[in-house]
Every structure is written in C-alpha cells, then in structure tokens.
PDB file of C-alpha atoms and ligand atoms in Angstrom:
ATOM      1  CA  UNK Y 176       0.007  -0.003  -0.003  1.00 74.00           C
ATOM      2  CA  UNK Y 177       1.154   3.545  -0.699  1.00 86.00           C
ATOM      3  CA  UNK Y 178      -0.351   6.826   0.357  1.00 91.00           C
ATOM      4  CA  UNK Y 179      -2.058   9.198  -2.101  1.00 93.00           C
ATOM      5  CA  UNK Y 180      -5.388  10.454  -3.479  1.00 94.00           C
ATOM      6  CA  UNK Y 181      -7.818   7.757  -4.584  1.00 95.00           C
ATOM      7  CA  UNK Y 182      -8.528   8.221  -8.305  1.00 94.00           C
ATOM      8  CA  UNK Y 183     -12.209   7.476  -7.759  1.00 95.00           C
ATOM      9  CA  UNK Y 184     -13.363   9.238  -4.557  1.00 95.00           C
ATOM     10  CA  UNK Y 185     -10.468  11.690  -4.286  1.00 94.00           C
ATOM     11  CA  UNK Y 186      -9.802  10.922  -0.631  1.00 95.00           C
ATOM     12  CA  UNK Y 187      -6.176  11.163   0.574  1.00 95.00           C
ATOM     13  CA  UNK Y 188      -5.566   7.819   2.118  1.00 95.00           C
ATOM     14  CA  UNK Y 189      -3.744   4.474   1.708  1.00 94.00           C
ATOM     15  CA  UNK Y 190      -4.124   3.109  -1.827  1.00 94.00           C
ATOM     16  CA  UNK Y 191      -4.391  -0.604  -2.465  1.00 88.00           C
ATOM     17  CA  UNK Y 192      -2.977  -2.387  -5.505  1.00 87.00           C
ATOM     18  CA  UNK Y 193      -5.456  -2.383  -8.354  1.00 86.00           C
ATOM     19  CA  UNK Y 194      -5.003  -4.934 -11.077  1.00 89.00           C
ATOM     20  CA  UNK Y 195      -5.451  -3.501 -14.598  1.00 88.00           C
ATOM     21  CA  UNK Y 196      -7.334  -5.389 -16.060  1.00 91.00           C
ATOM     22  CA  UNK Y 197      -8.978  -7.089 -13.018  1.00 90.00           C
ATOM     23  CA  UNK Y 198      -6.968  -9.899 -11.490  1.00 86.00           C
ATOM     24  CA  UNK Y 199      -9.680 -12.459 -12.300  1.00 83.00           C
ATOM     25  CA  UNK Y 200      -9.496 -11.631 -16.045  1.00 83.00           C
ATOM     26  CA  UNK Y 201      -6.236 -13.515 -16.556  1.00 81.00           C
ATOM     27  CA  UNK Y 202      -4.092 -10.888 -14.875  1.00 79.00           C
ATOM     28  CA  UNK Y 203      -2.984 -12.910 -11.849  1.00 76.00           C
ATOM     29  CA  UNK Y 204       0.386 -14.348 -12.777  1.00 68.00           C
ATOM     30  CA  UNK Y 205       1.391 -12.060 -15.565  1.00 67.00           C
ATOM     31  CA  UNK Y 206       5.135 -11.666 -15.770  1.00 67.00           C
ATOM     32  CA  UNK Y 207       5.952  -8.574 -17.744  1.00 64.00           C
ATOM     33  CA  UNK Y 208       8.686  -6.103 -18.309  1.00 62.00           C
ATOM     34  CA  UNK Y 209       8.099  -2.412 -18.371  1.00 59.00           C
ATOM     35  CA  UNK Y 210      10.201  -0.494 -20.768  1.00 61.00           C
ATOM     36  CA  UNK Y 211      10.350   3.276 -20.890  1.00 59.00           C
ATOM     37  CA  UNK Y 212       9.211   4.783 -24.136  1.00 57.00           C
ATOM     38  CA  UNK Y 213      12.614   6.556 -24.394  1.00 61.00           C
ATOM     39  CA  UNK Y 214      14.452   3.243 -24.397  1.00 66.00           C
ATOM     40  CA  UNK Y 215      12.525   2.120 -27.449  1.00 61.00           C
ATOM     41  CA  UNK Y 216      13.314   5.271 -29.321  1.00 60.00           C
ATOM     42  CA  UNK Y 217      17.031   4.801 -28.633  1.00 67.00           C
ATOM     43  CA  UNK Y 218      17.135   1.172 -29.895  1.00 68.00           C
ATOM     44  CA  UNK Y 219      17.974   0.719 -33.606  1.00 67.00           C
ATOM     45  CA  UNK Y 220      15.741  -2.264 -34.150  1.00 68.00           C
ATOM     46  CA  UNK Y 221      13.451  -2.799 -31.187  1.00 67.00           C
ATOM     47  CA  UNK Y 222      11.838  -5.946 -32.756  1.00 68.00           C
ATOM     48  CA  UNK Y 223      15.136  -7.841 -33.105  1.00 69.00           C
ATOM     49  CA  UNK Y 224      16.802  -6.476 -30.009  1.00 71.00           C
ATOM     50  CA  UNK Y 225      14.036  -5.357 -27.627  1.00 68.00           C
ATOM     51  CA  UNK Y 226      15.340  -3.150 -24.849  1.00 66.00           C
ATOM     52  CA  UNK Y 227      15.295  -5.030 -21.545  1.00 68.00           C
ATOM     53  CA  UNK Y 228      13.026  -3.551 -18.909  1.00 66.00           C
ATOM     54  CA  UNK Y 229      12.684  -4.336 -15.277  1.00 65.00           C
ATOM     55  CA  UNK Y 230      10.832  -7.718 -14.931  1.00 67.00           C
ATOM     56  CA  UNK Y 231       7.784  -7.565 -12.680  1.00 70.00           C
ATOM     57  CA  UNK Y 232       5.512 -10.417 -11.617  1.00 72.00           C
ATOM     58  CA  UNK Y 233       2.100 -11.044 -10.135  1.00 72.00           C
ATOM     59  CA  UNK Y 234      -0.077  -9.195 -12.579  1.00 80.00           C
ATOM     60  CA  UNK Y 235      -0.067  -5.645 -13.940  1.00 84.00           C
ATOM     61  CA  UNK Y 236      -1.502  -2.995 -11.680  1.00 86.00           C
ATOM     62  CA  UNK Y 237      -1.279   0.349  -9.979  1.00 86.00           C
ATOM     63  CA  UNK Y 238      -1.762   1.718  -6.491  1.00 91.00           C
ATOM     64  CA  UNK Y 239      -4.641   3.953  -7.473  1.00 93.00           C
ATOM     65  CA  UNK Y 240      -7.761   3.287  -5.470  1.00 95.00           C
ATOM     66  CA  UNK Y 241      -8.615   3.218  -1.777  1.00 95.00           C
ATOM     67  CA  UNK Y 242      -9.750  -0.146  -0.368  1.00 95.00           C
ATOM     68  CA  UNK Y 243     -13.368   0.891  -0.408  1.00 96.00           C
ATOM     69  CA  UNK Y 244     -13.378   1.967  -4.041  1.00 96.00           C
ATOM     70  CA  UNK Y 245     -11.387  -1.108  -4.997  1.00 95.00           C
ATOM     71  CA  UNK Y 246     -13.989  -3.393  -3.557  1.00 95.00           C
ATOM     72  CA  UNK Y 247     -16.838  -1.264  -5.027  1.00 97.00           C
ATOM     73  CA  UNK Y 248     -15.427  -1.849  -8.525  1.00 96.00           C
ATOM     74  CA  UNK Y 249     -14.845  -5.527  -7.723  1.00 95.00           C
ATOM     75  CA  UNK Y 250     -18.512  -6.145  -6.759  1.00 96.00           C
ATOM     76  CA  UNK Y 251     -20.312  -3.749  -9.172  1.00 97.00           C
ATOM     77  CA  UNK Y 252     -18.482  -4.059 -12.444  1.00 97.00           C
ATOM     78  CA  UNK Y 253     -15.911  -6.805 -12.480  1.00 96.00           C
ATOM     79  CA  UNK Y 254     -18.411  -9.691 -12.912  1.00 96.00           C
ATOM     80  CA  UNK Y 255     -19.870  -8.019 -16.006  1.00 97.00           C
ATOM     81  CA  UNK Y 256     -16.413  -7.222 -17.298  1.00 96.00           C
ATOM     82  CA  UNK Y 257     -15.311 -10.841 -16.915  1.00 95.00           C
ATOM     83  CA  UNK Y 258     -18.097 -12.028 -19.180  1.00 94.00           C
ATOM     84  CA  UNK Y 259     -17.071  -9.483 -21.833  1.00 96.00           C
ATOM     85  CA  UNK Y 260     -13.455 -10.722 -21.618  1.00 95.00           C
ATOM     86  CA  UNK Y 261     -14.473 -14.333 -21.919  1.00 93.00           C
ATOM     87  CA  UNK Y 262     -16.409 -13.463 -25.125  1.00 93.00           C
ATOM     88  CA  UNK Y 263     -13.396 -11.694 -26.530  1.00 94.00           C
ATOM     89  CA  UNK Y 264     -11.059 -14.625 -25.937  1.00 92.00           C
ATOM     90  CA  UNK Y 265     -13.459 -16.955 -27.720  1.00 92.00           C
ATOM     91  CA  UNK Y 266     -13.202 -14.770 -30.846  1.00 92.00           C
ATOM     92  CA  UNK Y 267      -9.479 -13.952 -30.761  1.00 91.00           C
ATOM     93  CA  UNK Y 268      -7.410 -15.718 -33.411  1.00 90.00           C
ATOM     94  CA  UNK Y 269      -3.825 -16.358 -34.074  1.00 90.00           C
ATOM     95  CA  UNK Y 270      -3.708 -13.612 -36.675  1.00 88.00           C
ATOM     96  CA  UNK Y 271      -2.404 -10.108 -36.980  1.00 91.00           C
ATOM     97  CA  UNK Y 272      -5.236  -8.255 -38.758  1.00 94.00           C
ATOM     98  CA  UNK Y 273      -8.838  -9.513 -39.048  1.00 93.00           C
ATOM     99  CA  UNK Y 274     -12.351  -8.240 -38.886  1.00 95.00           C
ATOM    100  CA  UNK Y 275     -14.540 -10.410 -36.653  1.00 95.00           C
ATOM    101  CA  UNK Y 276     -18.331 -10.399 -36.745  1.00 94.00           C
ATOM    102  CA  UNK Y 277     -19.964 -12.058 -33.785  1.00 93.00           C
ATOM    103  CA  UNK Y 278     -22.522 -11.679 -31.028  1.00 93.00           C
ATOM    104  CA  UNK Y 279     -22.092 -11.868 -27.255  1.00 93.00           C
ATOM    105  CA  UNK Y 280     -25.054 -12.985 -25.226  1.00 94.00           C
ATOM    106  CA  UNK Y 281     -26.329 -11.469 -22.003  1.00 95.00           C
ATOM    107  CA  UNK Y 282     -23.757  -8.826 -21.368  1.00 96.00           C
ATOM    108  CA  UNK Y 283     -24.180  -5.522 -19.487  1.00 98.00           C
ATOM    109  CA  UNK Y 284     -22.615  -2.766 -21.644  1.00 98.00           C
ATOM    110  CA  UNK Y 285     -22.912   0.070 -19.171  1.00 98.00           C
ATOM    111  CA  UNK Y 286     -21.087  -1.824 -16.413  1.00 98.00           C
ATOM    112  CA  UNK Y 287     -18.429  -2.878 -18.921  1.00 98.00           C
ATOM    113  CA  UNK Y 288     -17.872   0.731 -19.916  1.00 98.00           C
ATOM    114  CA  UNK Y 289     -17.659   1.829 -16.285  1.00 98.00           C
ATOM    115  CA  UNK Y 290     -15.012  -0.797 -15.600  1.00 97.00           C
ATOM    116  CA  UNK Y 291     -13.076   0.304 -18.671  1.00 98.00           C
ATOM    117  CA  UNK Y 292     -13.137   3.964 -17.605  1.00 98.00           C
ATOM    118  CA  UNK Y 293     -11.979   2.964 -14.139  1.00 97.00           C
ATOM    119  CA  UNK Y 294      -8.978   1.273 -15.748  1.00 96.00           C
ATOM    120  CA  UNK Y 295      -8.083   4.654 -17.412  1.00 96.00           C
ATOM    121  CA  UNK Y 296      -8.461   6.359 -14.031  1.00 96.00           C
ATOM    122  CA  UNK Y 297      -6.133   3.677 -12.544  1.00 94.00           C
ATOM    123  CA  UNK Y 298      -3.313   4.049 -14.985  1.00 93.00           C
ATOM    124  CA  UNK Y 299      -3.275   7.875 -15.146  1.00 93.00           C
ATOM    125  CA  UNK Y 300      -1.980  10.125 -12.401  1.00 88.00           C
ATOM    126  CA  UNK Y 301      -3.865  12.086  -9.745  1.00 89.00           C
ATOM    127  CA  UNK Y 302      -4.073  15.086 -12.077  1.00 91.00           C
ATOM    128  CA  UNK Y 303      -6.404  13.093 -14.256  1.00 92.00           C
ATOM    129  CA  UNK Y 304      -9.089  12.999 -11.577  1.00 91.00           C
ATOM    130  CA  UNK Y 305      -8.702  16.722 -10.948  1.00 92.00           C
ATOM    131  CA  UNK Y 306      -8.860  17.628 -14.688  1.00 94.00           C
ATOM    132  CA  UNK Y 307     -11.673  15.287 -15.688  1.00 96.00           C
ATOM    133  CA  UNK Y 308     -13.866  14.727 -12.596  1.00 96.00           C
ATOM    134  CA  UNK Y 309     -16.720  13.641 -14.924  1.00 97.00           C
ATOM    135  CA  UNK Y 310     -14.952  10.332 -15.466  1.00 97.00           C
ATOM    136  CA  UNK Y 311     -14.847   9.366 -11.858  1.00 97.00           C
ATOM    137  CA  UNK Y 312     -18.404  10.621 -11.327  1.00 97.00           C
ATOM    138  CA  UNK Y 313     -19.584   8.276 -14.112  1.00 98.00           C
ATOM    139  CA  UNK Y 314     -17.817   5.330 -12.474  1.00 98.00           C
ATOM    140  CA  UNK Y 315     -18.534   6.121  -8.825  1.00 97.00           C
ATOM    141  CA  UNK Y 316     -22.262   6.449  -9.330  1.00 97.00           C
ATOM    142  CA  UNK Y 317     -23.446   3.017 -10.469  1.00 95.00           C
ATOM    143  CA  UNK Y 318     -26.722   4.375 -11.911  1.00 95.00           C
ATOM    144  CA  UNK Y 319     -25.245   7.284 -13.832  1.00 97.00           C
ATOM    145  CA  UNK Y 320     -25.531   7.440 -17.648  1.00 97.00           C
ATOM    146  CA  UNK Y 321     -23.735  10.795 -17.701  1.00 98.00           C
ATOM    147  CA  UNK Y 322     -20.482  10.718 -19.535  1.00 98.00           C
ATOM    148  CA  UNK Y 323     -20.186  14.091 -21.337  1.00 97.00           C
ATOM    149  CA  UNK Y 324     -19.798  14.043 -25.169  1.00 96.00           C
ATOM    150  CA  UNK Y 325     -16.192  15.196 -25.037  1.00 96.00           C
ATOM    151  CA  UNK Y 326     -15.215  11.726 -23.832  1.00 97.00           C
ATOM    152  CA  UNK Y 327     -15.144   8.806 -26.279  1.00 98.00           C
ATOM    153  CA  UNK Y 328     -14.133   5.231 -25.670  1.00 98.00           C
ATOM    154  CA  UNK Y 329     -12.969   2.962 -28.476  1.00 98.00           C
ATOM    155  CA  UNK Y 330     -12.174  -0.813 -28.513  1.00 98.00           C
ATOM    156  CA  UNK Y 331     -10.509  -3.381 -30.590  1.00 98.00           C
ATOM    157  CA  UNK Y 332      -9.563  -7.042 -30.254  1.00 97.00           C
ATOM    158  CA  UNK Y 333      -5.921  -7.821 -29.688  1.00 96.00           C
ATOM    159  CA  UNK Y 334      -3.534 -10.530 -28.647  1.00 93.00           C
ATOM    160  CA  UNK Y 335      -1.498  -7.570 -27.309  1.00 92.00           C
ATOM    161  CA  UNK Y 336       1.833  -8.708 -28.768  1.00 90.00           C
ATOM    162  CA  UNK Y 337       3.169  -6.084 -26.411  1.00 89.00           C
ATOM    163  CA  UNK Y 338       0.836  -5.021 -23.628  1.00 89.00           C
ATOM    164  CA  UNK Y 339       0.148  -1.277 -23.807  1.00 91.00           C
ATOM    165  CA  UNK Y 340      -0.435   1.114 -20.898  1.00 90.00           C
ATOM    166  CA  UNK Y 341      -0.138   4.535 -22.338  1.00 90.00           C
ATOM    167  CA  UNK Y 342      -0.770   7.534 -20.080  1.00 89.00           C
ATOM    168  CA  UNK Y 343      -2.614  10.417 -21.501  1.00 90.00           C
ATOM    169  CA  UNK Y 344      -0.819  12.048 -24.409  1.00 86.00           C
ATOM    170  CA  UNK Y 345      -1.564  14.489 -27.171  1.00 86.00           C
ATOM    171  CA  UNK Y 346      -0.716  13.015 -30.601  1.00 82.00           C
ATOM    172  CA  UNK Y 347      -0.403  14.759 -33.924  1.00 76.00           C
ATOM    173  CA  UNK Y 348      -2.741  13.267 -36.466  1.00 66.00           C
ATOM    174  CA  UNK Y 349      -1.240  13.441 -39.944  1.00 61.00           C
ATOM    175  CA  UNK Y 350      -4.435  12.503 -41.672  1.00 64.00           C
ATOM    176  CA  UNK Y 351      -6.648  15.259 -40.395  1.00 65.00           C
ATOM    177  CA  UNK Y 352      -4.162  17.740 -39.013  1.00 68.00           C
ATOM    178  CA  UNK Y 353      -6.059  17.715 -35.663  1.00 75.00           C
ATOM    179  CA  UNK Y 354      -4.206  16.446 -32.658  1.00 82.00           C
ATOM    180  CA  UNK Y 355      -5.787  13.450 -30.773  1.00 87.00           C
ATOM    181  CA  UNK Y 356      -5.901  13.681 -27.013  1.00 91.00           C
ATOM    182  CA  UNK Y 357      -5.811  10.098 -25.788  1.00 94.00           C
ATOM    183  CA  UNK Y 358      -4.835   7.315 -23.439  1.00 95.00           C
ATOM    184  CA  UNK Y 359      -4.592   3.651 -24.375  1.00 96.00           C
ATOM    185  CA  UNK Y 360      -4.670   0.194 -22.681  1.00 95.00           C
ATOM    186  CA  UNK Y 361      -4.065  -3.059 -24.542  1.00 95.00           C
ATOM    187  CA  UNK Y 362      -4.139  -6.324 -22.700  1.00 93.00           C
ATOM    188  CA  UNK Y 363      -5.577  -9.562 -24.274  1.00 92.00           C
ATOM    189  CA  UNK Y 364      -8.221  -9.847 -25.545  1.00 95.00           C
ATOM    190  CA  UNK Y 365      -9.006  -6.133 -25.863  1.00 97.00           C
ATOM    191  CA  UNK Y 366      -7.455  -2.780 -26.449  1.00 97.00           C
ATOM    192  CA  UNK Y 367      -9.156   0.482 -25.433  1.00 98.00           C
ATOM    193  CA  UNK Y 368      -8.607   4.090 -26.348  1.00 97.00           C
ATOM    194  CA  UNK Y 369     -10.063   6.979 -24.388  1.00 97.00           C
ATOM    195  CA  UNK Y 370     -10.105  10.262 -26.238  1.00 96.00           C
ATOM    196  CA  UNK Y 371     -10.964  13.766 -25.059  1.00 95.00           C
ATOM    197  CA  UNK Y 372     -12.321  16.469 -27.355  1.00 93.00           C
ATOM    198  CA  UNK Y 373     -11.577  14.416 -30.460  1.00 90.00           C
ATOM    199  CA  UNK Y 374     -13.707  13.096 -33.337  1.00 87.00           C
ATOM    200  CA  UNK Y 375     -16.233  10.274 -33.407  1.00 89.00           C
ATOM    201  CA  UNK Y 376     -14.128   7.943 -35.483  1.00 93.00           C
ATOM    202  CA  UNK Y 377     -10.739   6.344 -35.387  1.00 93.00           C
ATOM    203  CA  UNK Y 378      -9.854   3.983 -38.281  1.00 92.00           C
ATOM    204  CA  UNK Y 379     -10.413   0.257 -37.405  1.00 96.00           C
ATOM    205  CA  UNK Y 380     -11.599   1.039 -33.852  1.00 97.00           C
ATOM    206  CA  UNK Y 381     -15.132   0.552 -32.460  1.00 97.00           C
ATOM    207  CA  UNK Y 382     -16.706   3.548 -30.757  1.00 97.00           C
ATOM    208  CA  UNK Y 383     -18.315   1.951 -27.700  1.00 98.00           C
ATOM    209  CA  UNK Y 384     -19.239   5.186 -25.935  1.00 98.00           C
ATOM    210  CA  UNK Y 385     -22.896   4.348 -26.451  1.00 97.00           C
ATOM    211  CA  UNK Y 386     -22.502   1.627 -23.913  1.00 98.00           C
ATOM    212  CA  UNK Y 387     -23.142   4.378 -21.359  1.00 98.00           C
ATOM    213  CA  UNK Y 388     -26.862   4.292 -22.182  1.00 98.00           C
ATOM    214  CA  UNK Y 389     -27.243   0.499 -22.223  1.00 97.00           C
ATOM    215  CA  UNK Y 390     -27.957  -0.230 -18.521  1.00 96.00           C
ATOM    216  CA  UNK Y 391     -29.437  -3.692 -18.929  1.00 95.00           C
ATOM    217  CA  UNK Y 392     -28.477  -7.207 -19.728  1.00 97.00           C
ATOM    218  CA  UNK Y 393     -28.605  -7.823 -23.478  1.00 97.00           C
ATOM    219  CA  UNK Y 394     -27.282  -9.643 -26.540  1.00 96.00           C
ATOM    220  CA  UNK Y 395     -24.991  -7.513 -28.678  1.00 95.00           C
ATOM    221  CA  UNK Y 396     -23.925  -7.932 -32.299  1.00 95.00           C
ATOM    222  CA  UNK Y 397     -20.398  -6.766 -32.796  1.00 94.00           C
ATOM    223  CA  UNK Y 398     -18.000  -6.080 -35.676  1.00 95.00           C
ATOM    224  CA  UNK Y 399     -14.546  -5.686 -34.255  1.00 96.00           C
ATOM    225  CA  UNK Y 400     -11.087  -5.617 -35.772  1.00 97.00           C
ATOM    226  CA  UNK Y 401      -8.255  -7.667 -34.288  1.00 97.00           C
ATOM    227  CA  UNK Y 402      -5.179  -5.455 -34.304  1.00 97.00           C
ATOM    228  CA  UNK Y 403      -1.499  -5.736 -33.360  1.00 96.00           C
ATOM    229  CA  UNK Y 404       0.405  -3.775 -30.748  1.00 94.00           C
ATOM    230  CA  UNK Y 405       4.036  -4.427 -31.445  1.00 92.00           C
ATOM    231  CA  UNK Y 406       5.290  -0.901 -30.702  1.00 88.00           C
ATOM    232  CA  UNK Y 407       4.696   1.182 -27.572  1.00 84.00           C
ATOM    233  CA  UNK Y 408       2.977   4.023 -29.394  1.00 87.00           C
ATOM    234  CA  UNK Y 409      -0.699   4.878 -29.042  1.00 90.00           C
ATOM    235  CA  UNK Y 410      -2.850   4.224 -32.078  1.00 93.00           C
ATOM    236  CA  UNK Y 411      -0.078   2.213 -33.811  1.00 93.00           C
ATOM    237  CA  UNK Y 412      -1.578  -1.062 -35.074  1.00 95.00           C
ATOM    238  CA  UNK Y 413       0.964  -1.987 -37.743  1.00 94.00           C
ATOM    239  CA  UNK Y 414       1.565  -5.691 -38.408  1.00 94.00           C
ATOM    240  CA  UNK Y 415       5.037  -7.138 -37.700  1.00 92.00           C
ATOM    241  CA  UNK Y 416       5.875  -6.907 -41.358  1.00 93.00           C
ATOM    242  CA  UNK Y 417       4.863  -3.236 -41.589  1.00 93.00           C
ATOM    243  CA  UNK Y 418       6.874  -2.380 -38.481  1.00 90.00           C
ATOM    244  CA  UNK Y 419       9.952  -4.178 -39.801  1.00 89.00           C
ATOM    245  CA  UNK Y 420       9.643  -2.412 -43.116  1.00 91.00           C
ATOM    246  CA  UNK Y 421       9.331   0.897 -41.313  1.00 86.00           C
ATOM    247  CA  UNK Y 422      12.426   0.154 -39.156  1.00 82.00           C
ATOM    248  CA  UNK Y 423      14.432  -0.926 -42.213  1.00 85.00           C
ATOM    249  CA  UNK Y 424      13.517   2.255 -44.077  1.00 86.00           C
ATOM    250  CA  UNK Y 425      14.371   4.319 -41.037  1.00 81.00           C
ATOM    251  CA  UNK Y 426      17.854   2.690 -40.751  1.00 80.00           C
ATOM    252  CA  UNK Y 427      18.515   3.274 -44.478  1.00 83.00           C
ATOM    253  CA  UNK Y 428      17.560   6.904 -44.149  1.00 83.00           C
ATOM    254  CA  UNK Y 429      19.959   7.326 -41.243  1.00 80.00           C
ATOM    255  CA  UNK Y 430      22.781   5.595 -43.201  1.00 82.00           C
ATOM    256  CA  UNK Y 431      22.213   7.783 -46.237  1.00 85.00           C
ATOM    257  CA  UNK Y 432      22.325  10.940 -44.129  1.00 83.00           C
ATOM    258  CA  UNK Y 433      25.573   9.678 -42.516  1.00 81.00           C
ATOM    259  CA  UNK Y 434      27.174   9.153 -45.951  1.00 80.00           C
ATOM    260  CA  UNK Y 435      26.221  12.704 -47.034  1.00 76.00           C
ATOM    261  CA  UNK Y 436      27.961  14.176 -44.027  1.00 68.00           C
TER     262      UNK Y 436
HETATM  263 ZN1   ZN T   6     -11.697   5.862  -3.051  1.00 58.92          ZN
END
C-alpha cells in the first residue's frame, strides 16, 4: 500500500494495489517487463533487440484506489467485465489483422464501460481525476448514464503482442491535422482508447461510448477488428511486417544521411 489520492473518490488515504485489467481476467500471474518509451526510441531495431526492462510479476497493476473503491469496482463491475473478456477470448485468433463479426449473449454494456473507464483512471496520475472529474463521477455512481460528449471510448480485439499502458498524451494526427488527445490500454483480448475532445471515428476502432446508455443485460452484435500492438505508441496497429519495413527504411535513411555528411 502507498499513500495518495484515490482516483475514484479523491480521498487522501492508503491506496491498495489495483490490477489492470482485473486480477480475475487472466491478470494474476502475468510476468511482464516495463520498458520506458525513451528506451525504445534509442534502440535501432526494437523488434530484433528489444530493450530489456525491469521484470515484474504477479499481474499488472497500480496503487490507485482506496480499499473501499477497489471493492466497489470488484463487486459492481468486474463480474460483467469478466463475461465480456471471456467473449473476446473466444473470438481472438492467431492472426495479426482480421475483422470479426460475432454476437455476445447477455452482457451488461454500461457496467463494462464503467469498468473500462476505471482502468483509465487507474493508469493515469492524480491530475487526471482533478482535470476530468466527470470520469470518476460516471464510475462512482453506479446508476449514472452521464459521460459528457467530449469523452469517447474505443475498443478493438488484440492478442497484445506487447501489452500497452499509455498515459494520457496528445498526438499529432497526420491524416486530419487535428491532434488526438488520448490514453490507451491493450491487454488480451481487448485494447481500449479513451479520447478527449476528439472526433467520433478512429480507423479500425469501435466507438463503444454508447454503452453508457445501455444499462441492462442484453445480446450484442459486434463487428470488431483484431489489431496488433508491437510498438509502444498509441494508435499504432501496424503488423510485424509493416513495423519491420518501417524500421528498415528508417535505418537506411539514417545511413544515407551519414554518408552525405
Ligand atoms: Zn476511493
């Protein structure tokens, strides 16, 4: 336990370890290495020679919620979230890029969305709660449908070749010229992107913000892309081949520039 402000109720208290995603959704014994973004940028070919991070065990998580909020999430949303995860695993294939069309029976979309938003609260710092209190209000009030329009949540299926926990960043978007304000989590079988003040669409991703209005148990028909997450950059879903090609071209450009000098 560490001391700090709970990302859900805001209270300054001892914070318990919150698994992201929940421990019971196959995040119990995860052994993972966390590599700083800067280390990747320094490495010439991160696919062939991945930078070695510090190895951690016992599941991915953060000290972000007080004990009370932690158990609130566990009892209110985690059971619904588990069902959603189970459905995703049944669909996931050993492929890099694929559109899946399927239906999941008897899921509770609003609870699933609240769990997902709580995961974004967990991975981001205390400033997040202060800047965007609407997010924690949506999660803390189990009957609330109110998630203002400026917040959008997107999802995709993924094996998460590399798990992705990207804090909130502002990204330039070359296609539209408008920057995207986002945070991203990828852990099998799903990836999620939370955007703030950005558009309604992101290529290949499902906008699941409407889940906020679906507060009942229902069957849902879904079209969802399975995407790859090789590199630690938000919104980068290139296949291994595309990443390798990009790296090779990058190296050649550097060599050419060296020759010129
Ligand atoms: Zn709390």
